[in-house]
Coordinates of C-alpha atoms in Angstrom, one line a residue:
L1 CA 9.9 -23.8 -6.5
R2 CA 10.6 -20.4 -5.1
S3 CA 13.3 -17.8 -5.7
T4 CA 16.0 -17.7 -3.1
R5 CA 16.9 -14.7 -0.9
P6 CA 17.9 -13.9 2.7
L7 CA 15.2 -15.0 5.0
Y8 CA 13.7 -12.4 7.4
M9 CA 16.8 -11.7 9.4
S10 CA 16.3 -8.0 8.9
A11 CA 12.6 -8.2 9.5
A12 CA 11.1 -6.7 12.6
R13 CA 9.0 -9.8 13.2
L14 CA 8.4 -13.3 12.0
P15 CA 6.0 -14.1 9.2
T16 CA 2.6 -15.7 9.7
Y17 CA 1.1 -18.5 7.7
F18 CA -2.2 -20.0 6.7
I19 CA -1.6 -23.6 5.6
S20 CA -4.0 -26.2 4.2
H21 CA -3.2 -29.4 6.1
G22 CA -4.9 -32.4 4.6
G23 CA -5.3 -35.8 6.1
P24 CA -2.6 -38.1 7.6
N25 CA -1.7 -39.4 4.1
L26 CA 0.1 -36.0 3.7
L27 CA 2.9 -37.7 5.6
D28 CA 3.7 -39.7 2.5
D29 CA 2.7 -37.2 -0.2
K30 CA 5.2 -36.7 -3.0
D31 CA 3.1 -34.3 -5.0
K32 CA 2.7 -30.5 -4.7
P33 CA 1.5 -30.5 -1.1
G34 CA 4.3 -32.8 0.0
K35 CA 6.9 -30.6 -1.8
F36 CA 5.4 -27.5 -0.2
Y37 CA 5.8 -29.1 3.3
D38 CA 9.4 -30.0 2.4
W39 CA 10.0 -26.3 1.7
F40 CA 8.0 -25.3 4.8
G41 CA 10.2 -27.4 7.1
K42 CA 13.4 -25.8 5.7
T43 CA 11.8 -22.4 6.1
I44 CA 10.9 -23.0 9.7
R45 CA 14.5 -24.1 10.4
K46 CA 15.9 -20.9 8.8
L47 CA 13.5 -18.7 10.7
K48 CA 14.6 -20.2 14.1
P49 CA 11.4 -19.3 16.0
K50 CA 11.5 -19.6 19.8
A51 CA 8.1 -21.3 19.6
V52 CA 5.1 -22.0 17.4
V53 CA 1.5 -21.0 18.1
I54 CA -0.9 -22.9 15.8
V55 CA -4.7 -22.6 15.5
S56 CA -6.3 -25.7 14.0
A57 CA -9.6 -26.3 12.4
H58 CA -10.1 -29.5 14.5
W59 CA -10.6 -27.9 17.8
Q60 CA -13.4 -25.5 18.7
G61 CA -13.9 -23.5 21.9
E62 CA -17.1 -23.1 23.9
G63 CA -19.4 -20.1 23.6
N64 CA -17.4 -17.0 23.0
G65 CA -14.2 -18.4 24.5
V66 CA -11.3 -20.5 23.2
Y67 CA -9.1 -23.2 24.6
V68 CA -5.3 -23.1 24.9
E69 CA -3.2 -26.2 25.1
A70 CA -0.9 -26.0 28.2
T71 CA 0.8 -29.3 28.4
E72 CA 4.4 -29.3 29.7
G73 CA 6.6 -31.9 28.1
P74 CA 5.6 -34.3 25.3
L75 CA 2.3 -33.6 23.6
K76 CA -0.3 -36.4 23.2
L77 CA -1.2 -37.0 19.6
I78 CA -4.9 -37.2 18.8
Y79 CA -5.8 -39.5 15.9
D80 CA -9.0 -37.6 14.9
F81 CA -9.4 -39.1 11.4
Y82 CA -11.3 -42.1 10.0
G83 CA -10.9 -44.8 7.4
F84 CA -7.2 -44.5 6.9
P85 CA -4.6 -47.4 6.8
P86 CA -3.5 -48.7 10.2
Q87 CA 0.0 -47.1 10.1
Y88 CA -1.4 -43.6 10.5
Y89 CA -2.9 -44.5 13.9
K90 CA 0.5 -45.6 15.1
Q91 CA 2.4 -42.4 14.3
T92 CA 4.6 -40.8 17.0
W93 CA 6.1 -37.3 17.1
N94 CA 8.3 -35.4 19.5
G95 CA 6.4 -32.1 19.8
T96 CA 6.5 -30.6 23.2
G97 CA 4.4 -27.9 25.0
L98 CA 5.3 -24.7 26.7
P99 CA 3.1 -23.7 29.6
S100 CA 4.7 -20.3 30.0
L101 CA 3.8 -19.4 26.4
A102 CA 0.3 -20.9 26.9
N103 CA -0.2 -18.5 29.8
K104 CA 1.1 -15.6 27.8
V105 CA -1.4 -16.5 25.0
A106 CA -4.3 -16.6 27.5
E107 CA -3.3 -13.2 28.9
L108 CA -3.2 -11.6 25.4
L109 CA -6.6 -13.1 24.5
K110 CA -8.2 -12.0 27.7
H111 CA -6.8 -8.5 27.2
K112 CA -8.7 -8.4 24.0
G113 CA -11.9 -9.6 25.7
I114 CA -11.6 -13.2 24.6
P115 CA -12.1 -15.8 27.4
A116 CA -9.3 -18.3 27.2
T117 CA -9.2 -21.6 29.1
L118 CA -6.0 -23.5 29.7
T119 CA -6.3 -27.2 29.2
K120 CA -4.2 -30.4 28.6
R121 CA -5.9 -32.0 25.6
G122 CA -3.1 -33.0 23.3
I123 CA -2.8 -31.9 19.6
D124 CA -5.0 -33.0 16.7
H125 CA -4.0 -33.9 13.2
G126 CA -4.5 -30.4 12.0
V127 CA -1.3 -29.7 14.0
W128 CA 0.9 -32.7 14.1
V129 CA 0.3 -34.0 10.6
P130 CA 1.5 -30.9 8.7
L131 CA 4.3 -30.1 11.2
K132 CA 5.5 -33.7 11.2
R133 CA 5.5 -33.7 7.4
A134 CA 7.5 -30.5 7.5
L135 CA 9.9 -31.5 10.3
S136 CA 9.9 -35.1 11.5
D137 CA 12.3 -34.0 14.3
F138 CA 10.6 -31.0 15.9
D139 CA 12.5 -29.4 18.7
I140 CA 10.5 -26.1 18.8
P141 CA 8.0 -25.6 21.7
L142 CA 4.4 -25.7 20.5
V143 CA 1.1 -24.3 21.8
Q144 CA -2.2 -25.0 20.1
V145 CA -5.1 -22.6 20.3
S146 CA -8.7 -23.6 19.3
T147 CA -11.0 -21.6 17.1
F148 CA -14.2 -20.3 18.4
E149 CA -17.3 -22.6 18.5
H150 CA -19.1 -20.3 16.2
E151 CA -18.3 -19.2 12.6
D152 CA -18.1 -15.5 13.0
M153 CA -15.2 -14.4 10.9
A154 CA -14.6 -11.0 12.5
S155 CA -14.2 -12.7 15.8
H156 CA -11.5 -15.0 14.4
V157 CA -9.7 -11.9 12.9
K158 CA -9.8 -10.4 16.4
L159 CA -8.3 -13.6 17.8
G160 CA -5.4 -13.3 15.4
E161 CA -4.9 -9.6 16.3
A162 CA -4.6 -10.6 19.9
L163 CA -1.7 -13.0 19.0
Q164 CA 0.2 -10.5 16.8
P165 CA 2.5 -9.2 19.6
L166 CA 4.1 -12.7 19.8
R167 CA 5.7 -12.3 16.4
S168 CA 8.5 -10.0 17.3
H169 CA 11.7 -11.3 15.9
P170 CA 14.0 -13.2 18.4
Q171 CA 16.9 -11.0 17.5
Q172 CA 14.9 -7.9 18.5
I173 CA 13.8 -9.3 21.9
E174 CA 16.8 -11.3 23.2
H175 CA 15.6 -11.1 26.8
H176 CA 12.0 -12.0 26.4
R177 CA 11.0 -15.7 26.6
D178 CA 7.7 -15.8 24.9
E179 CA 8.1 -13.7 21.8
G180 CA 9.8 -14.7 18.6
V181 CA 6.8 -16.9 17.9
L182 CA 5.7 -18.3 14.5
I183 CA 1.9 -18.1 14.2
I184 CA 0.2 -20.6 11.9
G185 CA -3.5 -21.0 11.0
S186 CA -4.1 -24.6 9.9
G187 CA -7.2 -25.4 7.9
A188 CA -8.1 -25.7 4.2
A189 CA -8.9 -23.2 1.6
E190 CA -11.8 -25.4 0.4
H191 CA -13.1 -28.4 2.4
N192 CA -16.1 -30.3 1.2
L193 CA -15.7 -34.0 2.2
R194 CA -19.4 -34.6 1.5
D195 CA -19.0 -34.3 -2.2
M196 CA -15.4 -35.4 -2.5
W197 CA -16.0 -38.8 -3.9
Q198 CA -18.3 -37.6 -6.7
H199 CA -15.3 -35.8 -8.2
I200 CA -12.5 -38.2 -7.6
N201 CA -10.3 -38.6 -10.7
R202 CA -12.1 -35.6 -12.3
P203 CA -11.2 -31.9 -12.4
S204 CA -12.2 -30.0 -9.3
P205 CA -15.7 -28.4 -9.8
S206 CA -16.0 -24.8 -10.9
Y207 CA -17.4 -23.7 -7.6
I208 CA -14.2 -24.8 -5.9
K209 CA -12.0 -22.8 -8.3
S210 CA -14.2 -19.7 -8.2
F211 CA -14.3 -19.5 -4.5
D212 CA -10.5 -20.0 -4.3
K213 CA -10.0 -17.1 -6.7
N214 CA -12.2 -14.9 -4.5
L215 CA -10.2 -16.0 -1.4
E216 CA -6.9 -15.4 -3.2
D217 CA -8.0 -11.9 -4.3
S218 CA -9.2 -11.1 -0.8
V219 CA -5.8 -12.0 0.7
L220 CA -3.4 -10.8 -2.0
K221 CA -5.0 -7.6 -3.3
Y222 CA -5.4 -5.9 0.1
T223 CA -3.4 -5.4 3.2
G224 CA -4.2 -4.2 6.8
E225 CA -7.7 -3.2 7.7
Q226 CA -9.1 -3.5 4.2
R227 CA -7.9 -7.1 3.9
K228 CA -9.6 -7.9 7.2
V229 CA -12.8 -6.5 5.8
E230 CA -12.5 -8.5 2.5
V231 CA -11.9 -11.9 4.1
C232 CA -14.9 -11.4 6.3
K233 CA -17.0 -11.2 3.2
L234 CA -16.1 -14.7 2.0
N235 CA -19.3 -16.1 3.6
K236 CA -21.2 -14.0 1.1
D237 CA -19.6 -15.8 -1.9
P238 CA -22.3 -17.8 -3.8
S239 CA -20.1 -20.9 -3.5
F240 CA -19.2 -20.5 0.1
R241 CA -21.4 -23.3 1.5
K242 CA -20.5 -25.7 -1.4
C243 CA -16.8 -25.2 -0.4
H244 CA -17.4 -25.1 3.3
P245 CA -20.5 -26.9 4.5
T246 CA -19.2 -25.9 7.9
A247 CA -16.6 -23.1 8.2
E248 CA -14.1 -24.5 10.8
H249 CA -11.5 -25.1 8.1
L250 CA -11.7 -21.6 6.7
V251 CA -11.6 -19.5 9.9
P252 CA -7.9 -20.3 10.7
L253 CA -7.3 -18.1 7.6
H254 CA -9.0 -15.2 9.4
V255 CA -6.8 -15.8 12.5
A256 CA -3.7 -15.6 10.2
V257 CA -5.0 -12.4 8.6
G258 CA -5.6 -10.8 12.0
A259 CA -2.1 -11.7 13.2
A260 CA -0.5 -10.5 9.9
G261 CA -1.5 -6.8 10.4
D262 CA -0.1 -4.7 7.5
D263 CA 2.2 -7.4 6.1
E264 CA 1.9 -8.3 2.5
A265 CA 0.8 -11.8 1.5
V266 CA 2.1 -14.3 -1.1
K267 CA 0.4 -17.5 -2.2
V268 CA 2.9 -20.3 -1.5
L269 CA 0.8 -23.3 -2.5
D270 CA -1.8 -23.6 -5.2
D271 CA -3.4 -27.1 -5.7
F272 CA -6.7 -28.9 -5.7
F273 CA -7.9 -32.4 -5.1
S274 CA -11.6 -33.0 -6.0
T275 CA -13.5 -30.7 -3.6
I276 CA -10.4 -29.9 -1.4
G277 CA -8.3 -26.8 -2.0
W278 CA -4.7 -26.6 -0.8
S279 CA -4.1 -22.9 -1.1
S280 CA -1.7 -21.6 1.5
F281 CA -0.3 -18.1 2.2
E282 CA 2.6 -16.4 3.8
F283 CA 2.3 -13.0 5.4
S284 CA 5.5 -11.1 5.9
S285 CA 7.0 -7.7 5.9
N286 CA 9.8 -9.0 3.6
N287 CA 7.9 -10.7 0.8
Q288 CA 9.8 -9.6 -2.3
D289 CA 10.6 -11.8 -5.2
K290 CA 8.6 -15.0 -4.4
T291 CA 6.8 -17.5 -6.6
E292 CA 4.2 -20.0 -5.5
L293 CA 4.5 -23.8 -5.6

């Protein structure tokens, strides 16, 4: 799966992730995505974050602003998916919110000129499905942040940059409540549901693979400011609209890149299903000796 080594305890800050989350059937998946989330759950436990901030493809802001989930106590699950077996609409999960962190997130965003509105909406399946698949028992406080309403990639990078101060490692900031935060962008590397059924039980079309290679190169071959520039060119790829008829599943990657700063990236999941791509990435200052799933 991946080589073993000490996890981040000497790092100055926690890693950042972009994950491809899939539908609720991920909860029962035994293939590559399911194995990745088994690993991801163990990794989260080893990292021991004080909280998680996650940006999901399934929640958009309004105008030039974003929303921040500020529920105290148990988080309401939103079953925002269609056509799945009944058991997936009866799922429960013990995720809880953290209003103090939600307020901190809103302050950081506003400091960067991003209007942020606190609300009590609940969490969509781009949050609870992958995190429940990773950790069925989730005792880490959680704050969801929306993407922007628009598709501007540079704005989503800026959103991630605003969140970056939250990543300081808990051991480095023993007396601060809201840092030591694990930042996750949850979307999909490629996400074309419109054409999915045309390619069921067939290899993924070439445009999916070519876009994924461009995405991978943009993330892995560059760091820092140049990586931010490169990922903002993904909408110029000839296959962009075939892979993302709308871009809401891609822009959580830009948030993760913005939050990652100069940290190097590794690809931790590489898989395809029809016109869906599962590529997922970890951004860390301590990324030696890793292999992808």
